Tab-separated table of C-alpha atoms in Angstrom:
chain	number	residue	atom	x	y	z
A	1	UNK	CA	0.000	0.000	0.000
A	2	UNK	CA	1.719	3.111	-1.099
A	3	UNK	CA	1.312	6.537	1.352
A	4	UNK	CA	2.370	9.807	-0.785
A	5	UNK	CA	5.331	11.552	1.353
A	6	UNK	CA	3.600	14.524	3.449
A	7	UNK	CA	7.033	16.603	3.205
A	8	UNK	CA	6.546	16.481	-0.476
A	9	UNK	CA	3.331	18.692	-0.370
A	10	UNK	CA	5.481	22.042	0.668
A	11	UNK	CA	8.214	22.067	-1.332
A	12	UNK	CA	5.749	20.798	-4.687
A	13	UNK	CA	4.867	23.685	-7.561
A	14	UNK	CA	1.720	24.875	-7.769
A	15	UNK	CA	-0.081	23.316	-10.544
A	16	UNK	CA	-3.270	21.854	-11.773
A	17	UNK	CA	-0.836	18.290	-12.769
A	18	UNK	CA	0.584	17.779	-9.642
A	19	UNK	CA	-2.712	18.413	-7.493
A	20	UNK	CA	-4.058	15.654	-9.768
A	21	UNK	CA	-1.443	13.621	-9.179
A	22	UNK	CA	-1.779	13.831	-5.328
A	23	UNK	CA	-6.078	13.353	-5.483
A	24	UNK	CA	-5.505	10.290	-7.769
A	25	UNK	CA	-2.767	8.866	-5.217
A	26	UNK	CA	-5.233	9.675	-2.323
A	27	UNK	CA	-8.113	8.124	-4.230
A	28	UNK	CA	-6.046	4.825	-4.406
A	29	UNK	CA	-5.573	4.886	-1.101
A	30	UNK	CA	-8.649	5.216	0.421
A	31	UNK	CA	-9.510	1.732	-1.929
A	32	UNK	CA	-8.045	-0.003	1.269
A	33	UNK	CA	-9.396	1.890	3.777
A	34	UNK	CA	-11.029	-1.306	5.569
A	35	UNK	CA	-7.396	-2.393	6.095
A	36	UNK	CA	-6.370	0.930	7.175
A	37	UNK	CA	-4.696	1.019	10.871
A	38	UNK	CA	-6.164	4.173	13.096
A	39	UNK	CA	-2.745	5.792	12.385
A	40	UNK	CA	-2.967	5.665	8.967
A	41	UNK	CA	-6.306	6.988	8.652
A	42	UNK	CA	-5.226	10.091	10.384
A	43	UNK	CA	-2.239	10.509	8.374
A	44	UNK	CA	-4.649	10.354	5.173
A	45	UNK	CA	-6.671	13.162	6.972
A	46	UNK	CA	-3.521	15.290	7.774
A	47	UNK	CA	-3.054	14.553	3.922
A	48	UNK	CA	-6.123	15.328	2.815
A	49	UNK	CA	-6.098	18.540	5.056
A	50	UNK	CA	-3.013	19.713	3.209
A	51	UNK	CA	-4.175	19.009	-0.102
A	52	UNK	CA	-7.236	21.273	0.450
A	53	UNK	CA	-4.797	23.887	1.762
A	54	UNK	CA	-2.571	23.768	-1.387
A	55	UNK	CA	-6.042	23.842	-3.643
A	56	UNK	CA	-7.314	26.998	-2.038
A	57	UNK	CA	-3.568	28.784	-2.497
A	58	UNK	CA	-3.633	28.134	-5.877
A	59	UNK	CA	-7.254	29.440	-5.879
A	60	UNK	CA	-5.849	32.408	-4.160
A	61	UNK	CA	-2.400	33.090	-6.253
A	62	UNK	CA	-4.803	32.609	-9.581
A	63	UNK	CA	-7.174	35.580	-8.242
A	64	UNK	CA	-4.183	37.691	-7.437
A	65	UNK	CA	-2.890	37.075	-10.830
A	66	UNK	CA	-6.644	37.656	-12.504
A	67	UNK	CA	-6.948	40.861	-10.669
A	68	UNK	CA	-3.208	42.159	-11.379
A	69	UNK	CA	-3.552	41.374	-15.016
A	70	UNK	CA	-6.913	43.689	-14.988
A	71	UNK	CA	-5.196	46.613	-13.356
A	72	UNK	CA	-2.240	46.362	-15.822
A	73	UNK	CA	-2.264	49.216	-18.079
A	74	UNK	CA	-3.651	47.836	-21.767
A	75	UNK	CA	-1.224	48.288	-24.657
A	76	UNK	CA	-2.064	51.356	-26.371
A	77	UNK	CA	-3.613	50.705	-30.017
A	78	UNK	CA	-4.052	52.696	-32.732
A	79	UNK	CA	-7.468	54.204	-33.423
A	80	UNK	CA	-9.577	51.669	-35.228
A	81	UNK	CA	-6.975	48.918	-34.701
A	82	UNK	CA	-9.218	46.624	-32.316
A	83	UNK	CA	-11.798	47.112	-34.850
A	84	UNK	CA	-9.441	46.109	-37.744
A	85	UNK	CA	-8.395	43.381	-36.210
A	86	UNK	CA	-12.196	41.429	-36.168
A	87	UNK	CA	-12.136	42.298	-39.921
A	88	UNK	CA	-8.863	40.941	-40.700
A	89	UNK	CA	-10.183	37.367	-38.760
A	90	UNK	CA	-12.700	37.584	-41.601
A	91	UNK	CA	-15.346	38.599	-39.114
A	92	UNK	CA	-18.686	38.720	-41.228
A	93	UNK	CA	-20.699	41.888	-40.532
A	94	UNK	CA	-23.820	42.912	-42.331
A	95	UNK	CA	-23.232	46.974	-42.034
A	96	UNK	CA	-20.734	49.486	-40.531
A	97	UNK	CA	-19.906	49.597	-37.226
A	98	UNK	CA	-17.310	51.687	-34.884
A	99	UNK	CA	-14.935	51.949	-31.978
A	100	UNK	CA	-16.787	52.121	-29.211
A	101	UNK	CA	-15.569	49.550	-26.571
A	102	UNK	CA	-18.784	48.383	-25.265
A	103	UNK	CA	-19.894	47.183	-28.682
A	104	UNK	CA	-16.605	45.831	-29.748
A	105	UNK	CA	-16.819	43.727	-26.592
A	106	UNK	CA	-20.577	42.730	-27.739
A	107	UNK	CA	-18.831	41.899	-31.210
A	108	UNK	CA	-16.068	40.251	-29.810
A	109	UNK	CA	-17.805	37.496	-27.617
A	110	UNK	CA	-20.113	37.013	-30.029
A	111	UNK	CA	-17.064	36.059	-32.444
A	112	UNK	CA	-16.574	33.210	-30.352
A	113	UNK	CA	-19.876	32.379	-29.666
A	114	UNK	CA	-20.682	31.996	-33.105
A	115	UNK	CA	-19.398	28.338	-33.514
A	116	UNK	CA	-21.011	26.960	-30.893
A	117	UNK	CA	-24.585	26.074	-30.244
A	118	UNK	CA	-24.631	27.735	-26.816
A	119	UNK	CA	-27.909	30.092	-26.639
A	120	UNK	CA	-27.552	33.674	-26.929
A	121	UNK	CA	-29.757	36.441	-25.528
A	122	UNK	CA	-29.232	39.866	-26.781
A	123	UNK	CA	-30.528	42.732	-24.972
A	124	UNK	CA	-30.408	46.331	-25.618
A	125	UNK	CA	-32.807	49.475	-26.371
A	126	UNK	CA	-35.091	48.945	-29.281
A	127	UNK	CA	-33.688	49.979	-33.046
A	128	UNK	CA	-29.666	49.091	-31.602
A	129	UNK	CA	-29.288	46.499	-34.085
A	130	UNK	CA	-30.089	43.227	-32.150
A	131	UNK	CA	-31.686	41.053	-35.063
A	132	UNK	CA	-28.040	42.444	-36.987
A	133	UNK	CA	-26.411	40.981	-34.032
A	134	UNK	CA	-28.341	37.803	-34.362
A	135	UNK	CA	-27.875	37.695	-38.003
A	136	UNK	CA	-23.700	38.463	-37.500
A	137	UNK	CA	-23.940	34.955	-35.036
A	138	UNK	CA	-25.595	33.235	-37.767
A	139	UNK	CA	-23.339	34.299	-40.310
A	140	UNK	CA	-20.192	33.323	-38.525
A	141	UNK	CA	-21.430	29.991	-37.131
A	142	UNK	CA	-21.072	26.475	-38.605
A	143	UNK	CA	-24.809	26.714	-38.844
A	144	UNK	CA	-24.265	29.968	-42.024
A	145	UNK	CA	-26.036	27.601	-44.829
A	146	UNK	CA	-28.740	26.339	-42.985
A	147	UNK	CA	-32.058	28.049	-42.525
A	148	UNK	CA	-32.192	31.085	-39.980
A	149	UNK	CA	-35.986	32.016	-38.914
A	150	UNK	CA	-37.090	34.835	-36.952
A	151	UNK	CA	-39.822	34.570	-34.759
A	152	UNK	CA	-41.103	38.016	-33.037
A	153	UNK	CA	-42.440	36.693	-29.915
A	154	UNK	CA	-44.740	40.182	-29.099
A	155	UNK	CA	-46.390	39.677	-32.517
A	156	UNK	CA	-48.352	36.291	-32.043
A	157	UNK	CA	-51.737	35.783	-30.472
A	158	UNK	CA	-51.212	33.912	-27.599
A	159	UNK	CA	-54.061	31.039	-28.359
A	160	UNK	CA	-51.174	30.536	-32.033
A	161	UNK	CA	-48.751	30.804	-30.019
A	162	UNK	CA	-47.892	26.864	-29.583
A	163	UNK	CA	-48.936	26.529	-33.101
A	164	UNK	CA	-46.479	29.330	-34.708
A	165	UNK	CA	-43.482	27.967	-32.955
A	166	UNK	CA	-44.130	24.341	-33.064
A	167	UNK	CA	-46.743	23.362	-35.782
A	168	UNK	CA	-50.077	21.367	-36.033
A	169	UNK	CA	-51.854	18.227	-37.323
A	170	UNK	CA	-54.725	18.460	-39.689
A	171	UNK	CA	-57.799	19.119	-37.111
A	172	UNK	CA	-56.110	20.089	-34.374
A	173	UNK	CA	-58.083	22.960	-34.004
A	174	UNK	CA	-61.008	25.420	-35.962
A	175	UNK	CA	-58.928	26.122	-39.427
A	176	UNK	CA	-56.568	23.645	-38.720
A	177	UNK	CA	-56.922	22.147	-42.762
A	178	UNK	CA	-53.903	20.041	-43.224
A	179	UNK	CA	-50.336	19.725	-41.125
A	180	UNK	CA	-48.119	22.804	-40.768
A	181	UNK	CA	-44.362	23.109	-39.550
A	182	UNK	CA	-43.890	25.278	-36.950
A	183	UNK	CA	-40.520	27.865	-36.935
A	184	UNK	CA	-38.732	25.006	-34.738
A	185	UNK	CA	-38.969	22.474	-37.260
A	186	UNK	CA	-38.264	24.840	-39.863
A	187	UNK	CA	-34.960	25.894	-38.159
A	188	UNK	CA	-33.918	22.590	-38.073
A	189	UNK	CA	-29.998	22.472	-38.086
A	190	UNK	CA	-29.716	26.037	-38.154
A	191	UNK	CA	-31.016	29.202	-36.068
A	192	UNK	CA	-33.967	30.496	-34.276
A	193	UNK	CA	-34.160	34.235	-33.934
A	194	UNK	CA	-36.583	34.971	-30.656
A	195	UNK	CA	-37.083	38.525	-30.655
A	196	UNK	CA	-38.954	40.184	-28.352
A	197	UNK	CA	-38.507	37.019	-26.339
A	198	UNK	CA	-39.781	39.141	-22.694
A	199	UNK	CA	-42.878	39.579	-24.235
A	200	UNK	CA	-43.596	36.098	-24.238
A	201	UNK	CA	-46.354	34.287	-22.208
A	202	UNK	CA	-45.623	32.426	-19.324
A	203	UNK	CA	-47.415	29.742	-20.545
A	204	UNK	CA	-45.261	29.958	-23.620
A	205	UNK	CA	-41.939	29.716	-21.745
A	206	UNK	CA	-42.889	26.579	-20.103
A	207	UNK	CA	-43.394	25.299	-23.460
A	208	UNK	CA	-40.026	26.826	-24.917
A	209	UNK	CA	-37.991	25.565	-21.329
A	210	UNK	CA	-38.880	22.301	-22.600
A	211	UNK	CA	-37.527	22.731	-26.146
A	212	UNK	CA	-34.180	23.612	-24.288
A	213	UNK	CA	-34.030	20.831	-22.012
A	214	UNK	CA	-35.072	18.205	-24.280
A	215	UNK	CA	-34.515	19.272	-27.515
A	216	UNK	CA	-37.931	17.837	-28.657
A	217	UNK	CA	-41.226	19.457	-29.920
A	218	UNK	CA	-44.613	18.549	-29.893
A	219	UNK	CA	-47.020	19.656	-32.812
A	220	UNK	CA	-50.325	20.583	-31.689
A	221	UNK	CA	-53.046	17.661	-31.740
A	222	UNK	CA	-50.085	15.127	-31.616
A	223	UNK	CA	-49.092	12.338	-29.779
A	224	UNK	CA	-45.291	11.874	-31.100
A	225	UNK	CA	-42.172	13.943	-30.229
A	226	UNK	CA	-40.268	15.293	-33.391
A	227	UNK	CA	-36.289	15.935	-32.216
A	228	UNK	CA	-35.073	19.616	-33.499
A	229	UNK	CA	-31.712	20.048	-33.742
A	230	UNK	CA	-31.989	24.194	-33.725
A	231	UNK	CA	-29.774	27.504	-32.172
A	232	UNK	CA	-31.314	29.541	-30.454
A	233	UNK	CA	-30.649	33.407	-30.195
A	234	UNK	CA	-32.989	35.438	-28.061
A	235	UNK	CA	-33.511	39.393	-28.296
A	236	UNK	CA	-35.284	41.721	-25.802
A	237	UNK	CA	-35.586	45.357	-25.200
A	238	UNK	CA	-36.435	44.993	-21.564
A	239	UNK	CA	-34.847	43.696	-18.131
A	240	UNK	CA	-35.424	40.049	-18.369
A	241	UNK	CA	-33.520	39.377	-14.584
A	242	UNK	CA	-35.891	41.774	-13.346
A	243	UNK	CA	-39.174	40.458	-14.702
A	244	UNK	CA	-38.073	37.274	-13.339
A	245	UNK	CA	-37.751	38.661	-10.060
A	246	UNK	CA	-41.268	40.026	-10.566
A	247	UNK	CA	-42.424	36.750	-11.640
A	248	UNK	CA	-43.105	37.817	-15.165
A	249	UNK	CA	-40.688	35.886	-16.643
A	250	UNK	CA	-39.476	32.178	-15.337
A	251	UNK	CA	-35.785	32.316	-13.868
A	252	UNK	CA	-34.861	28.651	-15.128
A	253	UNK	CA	-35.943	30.174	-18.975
A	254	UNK	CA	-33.371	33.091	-18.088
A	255	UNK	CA	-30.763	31.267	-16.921
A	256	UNK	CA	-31.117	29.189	-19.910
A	257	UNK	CA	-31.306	31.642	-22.433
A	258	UNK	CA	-28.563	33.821	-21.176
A	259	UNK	CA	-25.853	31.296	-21.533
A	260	UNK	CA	-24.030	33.891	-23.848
A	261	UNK	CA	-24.998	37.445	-22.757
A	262	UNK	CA	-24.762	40.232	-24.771
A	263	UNK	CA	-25.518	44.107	-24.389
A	264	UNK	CA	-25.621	46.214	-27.161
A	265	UNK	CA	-25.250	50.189	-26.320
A	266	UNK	CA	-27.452	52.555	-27.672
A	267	UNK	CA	-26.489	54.775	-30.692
A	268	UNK	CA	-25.682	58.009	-28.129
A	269	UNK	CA	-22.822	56.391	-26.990
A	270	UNK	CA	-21.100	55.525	-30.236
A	271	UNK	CA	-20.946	58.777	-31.825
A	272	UNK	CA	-17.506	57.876	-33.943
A	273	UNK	CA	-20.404	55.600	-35.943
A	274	UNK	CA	-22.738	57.976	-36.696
A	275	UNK	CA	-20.818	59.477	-39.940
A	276	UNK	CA	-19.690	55.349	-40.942
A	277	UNK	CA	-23.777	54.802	-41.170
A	278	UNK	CA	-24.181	58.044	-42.801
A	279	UNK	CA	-22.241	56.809	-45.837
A	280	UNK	CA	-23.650	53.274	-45.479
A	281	UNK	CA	-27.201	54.211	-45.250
A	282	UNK	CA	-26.818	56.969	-47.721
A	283	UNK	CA	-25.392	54.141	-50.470
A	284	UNK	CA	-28.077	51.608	-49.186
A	285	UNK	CA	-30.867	54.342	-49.824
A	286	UNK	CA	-29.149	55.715	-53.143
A	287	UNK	CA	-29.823	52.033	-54.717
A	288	UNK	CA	-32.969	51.957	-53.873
A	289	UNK	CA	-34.002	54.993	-55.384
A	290	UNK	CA	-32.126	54.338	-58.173
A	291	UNK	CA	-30.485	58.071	-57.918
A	292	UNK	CA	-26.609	59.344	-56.776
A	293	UNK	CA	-26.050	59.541	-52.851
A	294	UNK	CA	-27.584	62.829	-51.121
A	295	UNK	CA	-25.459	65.403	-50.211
A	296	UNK	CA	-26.429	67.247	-46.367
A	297	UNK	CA	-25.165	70.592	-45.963
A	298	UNK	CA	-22.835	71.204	-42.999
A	299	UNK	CA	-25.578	72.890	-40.953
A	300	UNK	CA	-28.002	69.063	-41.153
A	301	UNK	CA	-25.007	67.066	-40.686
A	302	UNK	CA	-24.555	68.939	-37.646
A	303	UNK	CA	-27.416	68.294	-36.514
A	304	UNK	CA	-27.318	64.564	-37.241
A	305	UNK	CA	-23.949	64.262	-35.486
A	306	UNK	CA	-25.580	65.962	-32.094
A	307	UNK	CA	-28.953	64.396	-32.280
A	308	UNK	CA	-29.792	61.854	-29.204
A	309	UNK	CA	-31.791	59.253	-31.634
A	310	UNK	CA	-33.961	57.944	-28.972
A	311	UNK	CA	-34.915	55.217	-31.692
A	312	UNK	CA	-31.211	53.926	-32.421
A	313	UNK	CA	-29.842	52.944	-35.336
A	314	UNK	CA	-33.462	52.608	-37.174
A	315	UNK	CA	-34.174	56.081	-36.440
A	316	UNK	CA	-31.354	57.189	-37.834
A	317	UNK	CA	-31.616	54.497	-41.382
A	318	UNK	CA	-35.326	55.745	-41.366
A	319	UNK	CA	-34.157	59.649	-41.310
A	320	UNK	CA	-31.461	59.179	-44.159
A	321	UNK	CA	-34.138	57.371	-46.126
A	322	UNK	CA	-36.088	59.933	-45.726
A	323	UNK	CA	-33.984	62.833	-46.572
A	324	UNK	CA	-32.788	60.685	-49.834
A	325	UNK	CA	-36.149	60.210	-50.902
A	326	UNK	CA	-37.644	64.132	-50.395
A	327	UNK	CA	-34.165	66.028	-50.849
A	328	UNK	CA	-32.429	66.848	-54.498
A	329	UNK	CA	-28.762	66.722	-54.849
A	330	UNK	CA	-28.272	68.345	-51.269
A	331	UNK	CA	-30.323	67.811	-48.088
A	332	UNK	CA	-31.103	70.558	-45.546
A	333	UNK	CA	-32.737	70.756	-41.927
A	334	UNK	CA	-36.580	71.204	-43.884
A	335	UNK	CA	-35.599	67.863	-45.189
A	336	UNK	CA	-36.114	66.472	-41.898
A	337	UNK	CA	-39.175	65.577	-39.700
A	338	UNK	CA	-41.244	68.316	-38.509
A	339	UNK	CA	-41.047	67.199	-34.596
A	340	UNK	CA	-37.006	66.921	-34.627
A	341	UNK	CA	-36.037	70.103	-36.714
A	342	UNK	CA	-34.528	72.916	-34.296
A	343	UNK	CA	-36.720	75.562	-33.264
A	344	UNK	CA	-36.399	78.671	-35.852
A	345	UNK	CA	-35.191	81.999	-33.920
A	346	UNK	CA	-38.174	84.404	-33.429
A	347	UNK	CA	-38.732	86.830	-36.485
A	348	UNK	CA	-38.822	90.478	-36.301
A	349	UNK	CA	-41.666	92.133	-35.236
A	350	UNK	CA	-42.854	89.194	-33.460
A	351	UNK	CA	-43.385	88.833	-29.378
A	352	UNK	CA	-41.071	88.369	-27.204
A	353	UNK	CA	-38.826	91.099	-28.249
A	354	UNK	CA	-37.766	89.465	-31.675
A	355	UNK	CA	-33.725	88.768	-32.026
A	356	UNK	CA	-33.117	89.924	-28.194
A	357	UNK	CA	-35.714	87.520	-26.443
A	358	UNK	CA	-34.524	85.472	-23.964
A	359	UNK	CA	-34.297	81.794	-25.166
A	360	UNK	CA	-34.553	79.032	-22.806
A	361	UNK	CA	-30.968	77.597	-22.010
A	362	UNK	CA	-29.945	74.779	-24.412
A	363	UNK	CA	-30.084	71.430	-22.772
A	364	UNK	CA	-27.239	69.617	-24.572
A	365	UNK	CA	-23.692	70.923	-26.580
A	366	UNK	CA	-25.391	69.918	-29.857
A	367	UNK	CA	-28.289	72.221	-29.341
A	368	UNK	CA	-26.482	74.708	-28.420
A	369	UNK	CA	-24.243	74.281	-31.794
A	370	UNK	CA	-27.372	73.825	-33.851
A	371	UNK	CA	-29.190	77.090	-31.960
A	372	UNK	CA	-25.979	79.043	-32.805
A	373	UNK	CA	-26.162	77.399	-36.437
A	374	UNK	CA	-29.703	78.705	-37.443
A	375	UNK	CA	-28.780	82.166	-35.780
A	376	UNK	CA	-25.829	82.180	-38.153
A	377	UNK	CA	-27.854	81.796	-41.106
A	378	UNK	CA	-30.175	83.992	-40.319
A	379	UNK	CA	-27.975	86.609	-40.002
A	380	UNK	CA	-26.611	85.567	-43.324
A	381	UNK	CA	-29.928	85.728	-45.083
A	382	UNK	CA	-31.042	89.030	-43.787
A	383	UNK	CA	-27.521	90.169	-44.737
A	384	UNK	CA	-28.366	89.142	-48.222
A	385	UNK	CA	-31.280	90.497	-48.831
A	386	UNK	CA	-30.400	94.047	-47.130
A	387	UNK	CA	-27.135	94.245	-50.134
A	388	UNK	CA	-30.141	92.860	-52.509
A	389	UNK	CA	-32.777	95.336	-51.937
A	390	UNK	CA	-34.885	92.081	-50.583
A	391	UNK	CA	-34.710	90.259	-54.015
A	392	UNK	CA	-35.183	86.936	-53.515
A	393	UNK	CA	-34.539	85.875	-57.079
A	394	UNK	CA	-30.944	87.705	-56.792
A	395	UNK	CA	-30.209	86.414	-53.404
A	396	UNK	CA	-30.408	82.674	-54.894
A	397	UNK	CA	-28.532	83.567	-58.211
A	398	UNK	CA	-25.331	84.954	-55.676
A	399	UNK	CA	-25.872	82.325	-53.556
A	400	UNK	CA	-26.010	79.470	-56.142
A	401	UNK	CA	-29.330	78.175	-54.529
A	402	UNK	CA	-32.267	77.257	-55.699
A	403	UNK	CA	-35.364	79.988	-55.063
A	404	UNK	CA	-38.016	77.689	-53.707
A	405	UNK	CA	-35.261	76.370	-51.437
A	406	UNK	CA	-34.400	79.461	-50.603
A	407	UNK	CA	-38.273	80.934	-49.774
A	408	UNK	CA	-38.582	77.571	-47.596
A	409	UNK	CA	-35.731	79.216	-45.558
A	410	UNK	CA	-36.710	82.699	-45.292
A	411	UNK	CA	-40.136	81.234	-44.297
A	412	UNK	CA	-38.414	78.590	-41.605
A	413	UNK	CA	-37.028	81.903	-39.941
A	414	UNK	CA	-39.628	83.919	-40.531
A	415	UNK	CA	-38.076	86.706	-42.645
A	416	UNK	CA	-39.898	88.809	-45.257
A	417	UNK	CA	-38.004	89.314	-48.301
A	418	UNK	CA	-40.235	92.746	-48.611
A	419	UNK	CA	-39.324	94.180	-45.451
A	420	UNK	CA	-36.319	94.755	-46.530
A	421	UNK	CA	-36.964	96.629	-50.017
A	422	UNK	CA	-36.652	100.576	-50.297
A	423	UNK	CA	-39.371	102.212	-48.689
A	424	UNK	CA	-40.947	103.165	-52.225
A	425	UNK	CA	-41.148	99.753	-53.679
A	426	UNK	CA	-42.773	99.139	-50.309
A	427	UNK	CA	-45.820	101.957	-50.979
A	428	UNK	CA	-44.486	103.885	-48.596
């Protein structure tokens, strides 16, 4: 019967080998503990004692080394080289994205996600590019030429609910005419897109726990399990870990989902890739309208780079859309929707003591940039017409801008082109 020597456990090196080597030795030994002598079985203890001690100083020395790796200083990159570096692993990426560190740590775990079939649950304010994210998973996955279905959990009736996600037999139910495939079964060997998934029933999450555990469906009106072989990514706008706590949504689902956690950070905080989706939005729309890219003057693009974009990154697709479609070769601030364009200065004449009334105190830097903008041109236009004798048609041939354009602007500001003409051309 062999006894490890007990002055060997000091003077060993701390490693994950020789700690094995010592609980297999142990292990052995305690195979003739019937035949074991009283002494023995306390020098086993004092063993066993020690071997727990050495376990939790390793546990200790590889915290200390965790936690002085973290407070080393990182290696200073170049701008955009973190970002260059997922591209150069040929990281697939539907879009344009930036350098904002929160989102290249969203893009980098999901990098390494990708290849597994661990679920994913992606959660983030609405319009930050979640299905993208789920798409980018799908795209870099094993899984990239088999079928990806999205499912948007919020959108189905909760009495279809079983139906939509797992399929039917002919008569299961009123309009039930023949079999149907559910999304599940039409994922099969590739990837389930849940968005929405907080807005799912709870009876619904029961039903979806079980797909996880089991990997098995049920189609409605059936007696016979069908085994899916499907990734799942999950998408939610809201604070799944609190829901659970307020029993709105089932902890086990959570815990299941959020294998692979990812937060995406809304468009406000990654300003460097605001002007990235200007140019990638702007091509996008161009092609679809079958016309050359829009041009913004500096004053809109201004405004775009200091705008908050409470709805993300489809807010801001939607607005260059927009301005594409309604704008010529050049887009300006009337291009834009009536509820987001900065408030025009008060004209002459008016209330409030026209260019000297008190404004209220601009609430961010870019409104403050955008209210000294307009004041700027403003001044420029009334400037214009006073040298023109308040000719419009003049003003736009100096200017090199189109009239209508231009009476849009004297009419955003509220200038009259004839309050500036010589007090005989004026009936006076």
């Amino acid at each position: 019967m062999k006894l490890f020597n007990q002055t060997s456990l000091g003077a060993s090196t701390i490693s994950y080998a020789g700690l094995i080597e010592k609980i297999e030795i142990l292990r052995s030994t305690l195979r003739w503990s019937s035949r074991l002598e009283r002494a023995e079985i306390e020098k086993l203890l004092r063993q066993a004692n020690a071997l727990r001690d050495e376990v939790l100083h390793l546990s200790h020395k590889e915290r200390f080394i965790k936690a002085a790796a973290a407070d080393a200083p990182a290696l200073e990159q170049a701008p955009g080289a973190r970002r260059q570096a997922l591209l150069d692993r040929s990281f697939v990426f539907e879009g344009a994205f930036g350098d904002n560190p929160r989102l290249l740590e969203a893009l980098e775990i999901a990098e390494k996600a990708a290849p597994t079939d661990l679920p994913v649950l992606i959660d983030g304010e609405s319009g930050t590019g979640k299905e993208l994210m789920a798409k980018v998973i799908h795209a870099n996955g094993a899984r990239s030429e088999r079928p990806y279905v999205s499912v948007n959990c919020g959108a189905i009736p909760d009495n279809l609910l079983e139906s939509e996600l797992f399929g039917h037999r002919k008569g299961a139910f009123t309009g039930a005419v023949g079999d149907r495939k559910g999304k599940f079964e039409s994922a099969h060997t590739g990837t389930i897109f849940l968005d929405e998934i907080g807005e799912l029933p709870l009876s619904g999450q029961v039903k979806l726990l079980r797909v996880l555990e089991s990997h098995e469906i049920q189609r409605v009106g059936a007696d016979e399990t069908i085994a899916v072989d499907t990734r799942i990514v999950a998408a939610t706008n809201r604070n799944l870990r609190r829901l659970s706590e307020d029993g709105r949504f089932r902890e086990d689902l959570f815990y299941r989902l959020s294998v692979i956690h990812l937060t995406l950070p809304p468009l406000r905080e990654r300003k460097d890739e605001i002007p990235l989706l200007f140019a990638y939005f702007g091509d996008e729309a161009a092609e679809m309208l079958k016309r050359r890219p829009v041009r913004m003057t500096p004053r809109l693009r201004d405004f775009l780079l200091g705008y908050r974009y409470p709805g993300n990154i489809r807010e801001l697709r939607n607005l260059i859309y927009r301005i594409s479609c309604l704008a010529g070769e050049t887009a300006d601030l009337e291009h834009l929707p009536e509820d987001i364009r900065p408030v025009a200065a008060a004209s002459p004449g008016q209330g409030g003591g026209g260019q000297d009334a008190a404004r209220a105190s601009p609430a961010t830097l870019g409104d403050a940039k955008r209210a000294a903008s307009d004041e700027a041109e403003r001044e420029f236009l009334e400037r214009g017409l006073q040298e023109t004798g308040g000719t419009v048609a003049e003003l736009a041939r100096r200017i090199d801008m189109n009239r209508s354009h231009l009476q849009v602007l004297l009419k955003k500001h509220g200038i009259r082109a004839k309050a500036f003409r010589p007090a005989r051309d004026r009936g006076l």
